Each structure stands twice: as C-alpha cells, then as structure tokens.
XYZ file of C-alpha atoms in Angstrom:
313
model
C 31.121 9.810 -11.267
C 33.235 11.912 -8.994
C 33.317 9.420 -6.188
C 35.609 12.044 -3.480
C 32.334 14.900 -4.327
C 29.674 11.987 -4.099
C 31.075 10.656 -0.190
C 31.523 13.875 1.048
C 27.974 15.412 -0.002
C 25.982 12.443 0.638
C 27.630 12.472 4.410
C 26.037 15.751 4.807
C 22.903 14.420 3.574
C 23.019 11.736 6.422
C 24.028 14.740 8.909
C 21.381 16.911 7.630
C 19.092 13.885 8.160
C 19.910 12.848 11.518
C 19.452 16.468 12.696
C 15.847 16.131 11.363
C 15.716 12.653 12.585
C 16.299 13.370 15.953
C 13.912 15.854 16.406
C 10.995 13.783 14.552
C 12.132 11.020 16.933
C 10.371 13.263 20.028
C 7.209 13.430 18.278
C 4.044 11.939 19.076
C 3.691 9.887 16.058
C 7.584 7.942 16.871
C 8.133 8.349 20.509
C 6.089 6.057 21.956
C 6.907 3.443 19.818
C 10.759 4.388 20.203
C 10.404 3.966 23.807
C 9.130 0.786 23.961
C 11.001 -0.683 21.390
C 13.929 0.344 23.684
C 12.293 -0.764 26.862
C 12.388 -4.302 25.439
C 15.821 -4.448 24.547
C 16.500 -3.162 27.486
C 14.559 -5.950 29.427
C 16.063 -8.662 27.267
C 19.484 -7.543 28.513
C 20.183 -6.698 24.470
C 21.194 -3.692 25.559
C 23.023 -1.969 28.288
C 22.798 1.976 27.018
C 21.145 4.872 27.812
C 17.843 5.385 25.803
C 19.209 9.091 24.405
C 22.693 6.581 23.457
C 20.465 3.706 21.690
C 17.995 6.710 19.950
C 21.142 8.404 18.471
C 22.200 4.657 16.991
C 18.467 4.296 15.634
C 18.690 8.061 13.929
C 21.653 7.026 12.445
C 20.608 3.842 10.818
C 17.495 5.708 9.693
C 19.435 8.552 7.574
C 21.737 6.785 6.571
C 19.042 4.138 4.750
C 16.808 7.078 3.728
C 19.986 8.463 1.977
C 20.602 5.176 0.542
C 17.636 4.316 -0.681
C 17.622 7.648 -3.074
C 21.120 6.564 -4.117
C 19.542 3.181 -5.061
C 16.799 4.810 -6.898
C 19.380 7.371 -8.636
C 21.338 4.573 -9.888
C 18.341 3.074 -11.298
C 16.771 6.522 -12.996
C 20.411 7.187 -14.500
C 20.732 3.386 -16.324
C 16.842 3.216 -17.029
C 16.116 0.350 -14.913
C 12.858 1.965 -13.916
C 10.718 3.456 -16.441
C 9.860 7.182 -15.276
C 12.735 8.985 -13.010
C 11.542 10.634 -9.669
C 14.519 12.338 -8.616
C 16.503 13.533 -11.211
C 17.376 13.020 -15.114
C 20.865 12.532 -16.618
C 20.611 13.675 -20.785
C 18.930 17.001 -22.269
C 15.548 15.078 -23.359
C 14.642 14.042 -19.923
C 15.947 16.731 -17.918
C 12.674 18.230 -16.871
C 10.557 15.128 -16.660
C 10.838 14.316 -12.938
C 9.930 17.745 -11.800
C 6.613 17.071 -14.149
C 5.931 14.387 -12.821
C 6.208 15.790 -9.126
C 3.312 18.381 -10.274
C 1.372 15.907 -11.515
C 1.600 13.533 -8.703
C 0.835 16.521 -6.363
C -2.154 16.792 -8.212
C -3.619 13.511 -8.323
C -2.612 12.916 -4.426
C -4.038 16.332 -2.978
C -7.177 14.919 -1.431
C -5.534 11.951 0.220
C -2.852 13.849 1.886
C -0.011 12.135 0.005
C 1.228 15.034 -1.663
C 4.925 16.171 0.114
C 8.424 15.950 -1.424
C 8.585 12.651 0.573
C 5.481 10.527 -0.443
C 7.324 11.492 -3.673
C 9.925 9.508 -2.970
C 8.439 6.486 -1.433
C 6.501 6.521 -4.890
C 9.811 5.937 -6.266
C 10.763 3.313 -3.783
C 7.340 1.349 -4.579
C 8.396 1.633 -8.206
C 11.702 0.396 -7.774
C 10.262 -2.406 -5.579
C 8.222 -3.580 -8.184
C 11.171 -4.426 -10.609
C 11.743 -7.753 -8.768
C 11.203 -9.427 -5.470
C 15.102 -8.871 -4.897
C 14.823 -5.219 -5.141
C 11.177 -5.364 -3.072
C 13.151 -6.440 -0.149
C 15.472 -3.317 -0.141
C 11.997 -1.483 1.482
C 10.989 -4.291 3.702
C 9.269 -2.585 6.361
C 9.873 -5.040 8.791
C 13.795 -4.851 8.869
C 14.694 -2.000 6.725
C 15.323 1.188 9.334
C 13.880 3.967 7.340
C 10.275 3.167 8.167
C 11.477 3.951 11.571
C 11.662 7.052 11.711
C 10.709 9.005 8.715
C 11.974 12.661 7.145
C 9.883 16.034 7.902
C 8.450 17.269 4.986
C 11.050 20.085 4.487
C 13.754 17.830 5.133
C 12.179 15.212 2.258
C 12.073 18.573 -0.066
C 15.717 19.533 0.534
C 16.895 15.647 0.081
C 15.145 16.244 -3.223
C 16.544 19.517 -3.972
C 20.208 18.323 -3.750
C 19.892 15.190 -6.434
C 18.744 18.147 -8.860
C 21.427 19.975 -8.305
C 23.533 21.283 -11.581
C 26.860 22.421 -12.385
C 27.721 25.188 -14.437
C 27.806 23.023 -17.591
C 24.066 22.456 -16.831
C 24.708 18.622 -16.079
C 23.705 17.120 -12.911
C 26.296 17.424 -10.083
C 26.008 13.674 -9.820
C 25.380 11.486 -12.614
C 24.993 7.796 -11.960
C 24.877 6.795 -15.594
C 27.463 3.997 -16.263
C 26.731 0.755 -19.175
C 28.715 -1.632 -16.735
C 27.046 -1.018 -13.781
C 29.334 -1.217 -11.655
C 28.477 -0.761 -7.992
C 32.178 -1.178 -5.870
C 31.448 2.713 -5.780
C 28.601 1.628 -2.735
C 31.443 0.032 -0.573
C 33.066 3.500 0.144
C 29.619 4.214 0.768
C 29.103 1.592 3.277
C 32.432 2.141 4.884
C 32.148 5.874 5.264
C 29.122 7.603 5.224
C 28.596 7.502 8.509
C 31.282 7.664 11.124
C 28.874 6.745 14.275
C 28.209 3.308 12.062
C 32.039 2.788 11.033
C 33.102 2.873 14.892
C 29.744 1.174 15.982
C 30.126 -1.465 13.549
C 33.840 -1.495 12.581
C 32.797 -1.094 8.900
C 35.852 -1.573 6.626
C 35.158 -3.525 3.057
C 37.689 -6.220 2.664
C 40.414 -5.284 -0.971
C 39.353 -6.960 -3.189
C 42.978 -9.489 -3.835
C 41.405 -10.434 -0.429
C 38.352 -11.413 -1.917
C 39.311 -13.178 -4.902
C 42.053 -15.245 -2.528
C 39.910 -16.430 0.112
C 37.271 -17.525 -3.367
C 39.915 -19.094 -4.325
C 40.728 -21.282 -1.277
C 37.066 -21.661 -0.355
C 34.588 -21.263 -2.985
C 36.316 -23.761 -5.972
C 37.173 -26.169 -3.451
C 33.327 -25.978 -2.510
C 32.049 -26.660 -6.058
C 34.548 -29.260 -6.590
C 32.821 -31.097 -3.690
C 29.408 -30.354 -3.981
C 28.593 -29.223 -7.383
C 26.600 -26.648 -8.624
C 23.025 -27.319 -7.342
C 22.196 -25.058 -4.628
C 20.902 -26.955 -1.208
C 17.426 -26.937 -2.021
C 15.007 -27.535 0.798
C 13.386 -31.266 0.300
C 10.433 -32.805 0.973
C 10.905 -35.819 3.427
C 11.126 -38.237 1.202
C 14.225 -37.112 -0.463
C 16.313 -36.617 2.289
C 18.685 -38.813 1.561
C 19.909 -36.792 -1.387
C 23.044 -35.820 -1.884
C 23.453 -32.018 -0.159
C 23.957 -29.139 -2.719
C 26.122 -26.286 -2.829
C 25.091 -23.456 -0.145
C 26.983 -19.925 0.388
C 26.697 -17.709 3.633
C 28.736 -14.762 4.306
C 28.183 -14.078 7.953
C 29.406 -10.891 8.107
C 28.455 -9.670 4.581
C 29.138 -5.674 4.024
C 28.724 -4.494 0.940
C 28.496 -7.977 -0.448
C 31.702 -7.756 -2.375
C 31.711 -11.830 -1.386
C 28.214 -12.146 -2.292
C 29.029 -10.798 -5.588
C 32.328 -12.372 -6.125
C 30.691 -15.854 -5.580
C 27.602 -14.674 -8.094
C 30.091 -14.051 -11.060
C 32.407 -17.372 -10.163
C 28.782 -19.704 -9.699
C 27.114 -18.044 -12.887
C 30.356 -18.515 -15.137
C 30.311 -22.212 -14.214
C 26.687 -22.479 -14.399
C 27.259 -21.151 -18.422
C 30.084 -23.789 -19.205
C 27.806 -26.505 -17.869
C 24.779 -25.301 -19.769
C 25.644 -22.756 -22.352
C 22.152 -22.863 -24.292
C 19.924 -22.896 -20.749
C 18.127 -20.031 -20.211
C 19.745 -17.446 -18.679
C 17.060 -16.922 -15.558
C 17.028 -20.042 -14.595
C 20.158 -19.962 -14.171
C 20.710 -17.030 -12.344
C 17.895 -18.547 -9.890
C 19.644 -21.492 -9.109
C 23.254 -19.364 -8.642
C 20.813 -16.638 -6.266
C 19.254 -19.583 -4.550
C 22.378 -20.776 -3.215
C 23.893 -17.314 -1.726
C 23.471 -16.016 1.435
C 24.782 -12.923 3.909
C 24.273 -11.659 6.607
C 25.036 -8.246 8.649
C 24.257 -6.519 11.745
C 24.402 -3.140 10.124
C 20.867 -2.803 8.197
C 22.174 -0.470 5.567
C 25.175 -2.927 4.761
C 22.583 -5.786 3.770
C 20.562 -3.145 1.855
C 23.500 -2.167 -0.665
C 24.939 -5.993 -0.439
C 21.147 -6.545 -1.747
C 21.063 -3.936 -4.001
C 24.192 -4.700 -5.604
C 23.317 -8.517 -5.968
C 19.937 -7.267 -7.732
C 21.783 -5.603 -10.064
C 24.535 -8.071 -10.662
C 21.052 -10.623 -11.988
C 19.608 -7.566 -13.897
C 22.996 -7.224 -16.064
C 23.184 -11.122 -15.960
C-alpha cells in the first residue's frame, strides 16, 4: 500500500464529496430536516454558529464517513473477509467479478428503484454489517453521519469509478491486501483526511511509545488490581461482588488505545486459560473496552479497527 498516494487521493474523494454534499444538502429530501436539526441545537444553546457554518461541519462529517466506509469495505474485499467484493478485486481471477455483479444487481433491483452506483454500495455496507454485530454498528443509522446526507447518483458512480482504477501494470491503484491486517494505516486517515475536521477537532493520533507508556503506567497496574473479568452489569443480588476490570478511552481517535489494551487483555486472557476457547475470550477482553469521541468518523475506524483486531484474534 502506497500510504502518501492513498491520503492524498482519498482527500479528494472527501472534497469531491462535500462539493456534492453541499448541494444535496439544499434539496427537498435533506433540507428540512437539516434545518431543524440545527434549529434545536441552536435552541439548546449547543451551538452558537451560523446555520451555512454548522451545514458545512455536517457535509464534512458526511464525506468524510461515506469515504470511509468504502475504505472499510475495500479492506475487507482485498483480505476476503466478505464473501463477494462490490468495489473492486485485488488478483487476476477476480478482477472482473464486482463489475458482474453490479449488472446483475442492476438487474434484479430495476423495478424497485434501487438500481444506482450508490444502492450498490450500501449493498456492500449491509454485507459487511452482517459479518458481526461489531462491524453492524459501523452503519448505525442513528449516529453514523452518512445517512445524513447521502451522495447524488453521479457522485456514488464516480466514488466507484476511482476504487477501480488501474495502473499501467494492470493492478489496482490501491490494493488493500495485507495477511497481518494491520490497520495503523487508518490513523493518518483519521488525522488528515479532512483539514476542516483536524482544526475542528484537533485530530492528531498519539505515537505510539506514547501509547505503550501510558499502558504501561495505567493498564498493568489496572489488572494487577482488578483482574481480568470485565465489570459485568449484575443483577441486584450480587452487588456486593467484587468490581471487574473496565476500560474507557474518553477521547478515543483511531483507537490506537483501544487496540493496545485488546492485544495486552487478550495475551493475559491466553496465559490464564490457554485451552479456552478463543471467542469467549475475546468477548470477555471486548466486553471490558470502551471509547469514546466527538468526531463520528474517529469512533467508526476506532470500531472498525477493533472488529478486525477480534476477526484476526
């Protein structure tokens, strides 16, 4: 993966996108629903802007998590964590199979109006969101921002267009295919795809000697204390129990915490219980982790990333 080439076009995605955006966001079928949304912040004293300052903010968050979300679902296409790909193909043998599958789709779909470049890619969202409640909850129409305000057709087609896109050698441009699956790549993403987020939200991702020290001083001591057990909700009648082990990152990121704390709980779940099974561990290690962010896109790749972190677990 050229990280440098994969920034730098996917920022002109999110550009592309909030052009788009905007426009869409004067429409019938958003702008009354924009408008009051703002109204109410506005009356709650959230916010002290100008509605043309808070819509810009809102077209932001919704590129950027449209953009995302066909990262996510590249990244899954590329290492075969979903069955069919949507987008694109990495290898000679499956090159032409998500173009098929387009056609066919289109075909199927015609009489229900569902047939546009981007009901093709919500069809890969829904597919991705059925590999596991973790990865459902990257779509969440209730918090995630791209439900918003969504693409118009022509921009869905030309998101489409660039994921296909080839080099010379016939390979895809950007090829996601990688046996550790490793996902630090997604916290230059986070940091600086968009630059209206990074000075809205001061996005920087912490290094990670950072991380591992402040594990170090926080997280062992932590386990020492408590144990392993996550801080299960009890019934009534056990409240006298002994409280368990619970993480929260309050201002999360990319989750590079989140996942720090995943690898150190899960290694000392496996020298407590080397023959357990390995999903119930991983449950009681997820159980016990929490983040949070005001930037919806940062909780979507901290998500995304933790998904994949049980996946290769």
């Amino acid at each position: 993966m050229d990280r440098e080439r994969l920034l730098a076009d996917l920022k002109r995605q999110v550009k592309a996108l909030e052009t788009d955006l905007l426009e869409r966001a004067g429409e019938e079928e958003f702008d009354g629903t924009l408008r009051g949304e703002y109204a109410a912040a506005k009356t709650a004293e959230r916010i002290a802007v100008t509605y043309e300052t808070w819509l810009d903010g809102q077209v932001t968050q919704a590129a950027a998590a449209w953009v995302l979300g066909t990262v996510f679902l590249r990244f899954c296409e590329d290492n075969r964590l979903i069955e069919f790909p949507y987008l694109a193909a990495s290898g000679e043998e499956r090159r032409e199979i998500p173009a098929d599958r387009q056609h066919e789709f289109y075909g199927q779909n015609r009489d229900t109006g569902r047939d546009t470049d981007r009901d093709w890619i919500l069809a890969g969202f829904d597919d991705m969101s059925k590999a596991s409640k973790v990865a459902a909850g990257l779509f969440d129409k209730a918090h995630n921002p791209m439900w918003r305000i969504t693409p118009s057709h022509h921009a869905a087609k030309e998101l489409v267009n660039f994921w296909r896109l080839r080099g010379e050698d016939g390979e895809l441009v950007h090829d996601f295919e990688d046996e550790q699956w490793n996902t630090r790549f997604l916290g230059d993403l986070y940091q600086d795809l968009s630059e209206a987020a990074r000075k809205n939200f001061a996005l920087l991702q912490t290094p990670e000697f950072v991380e591992e020290f402040i594990l170090d001083l926080t997280l062992k001591p932590a386990m020492d204390e408590f144990g392993l057990e996550p801080n299960y909700p009890l019934p009534k009648v056990r409240e006298d129990m002994p409280k368990g082990l619970r993480i929260i990152d309050p201002t999360c990121g990319s989750g590079h915490f989140l996942l720090g704390a995943f690898h150190r709980l899960l290694e000392a779940w496996q020298d407590r219980a080397p023959g357990a099974d390995p999903w119930e561990l991983i449950h009681k290690v997820l159980y016990g982790i929490h983040g949070v962010d005001k930037n919806p896109f940062a909780v979507a790749i901290a998500r995304f990333r933790l998904f994949l972190a049980a996946m290769k677990a």
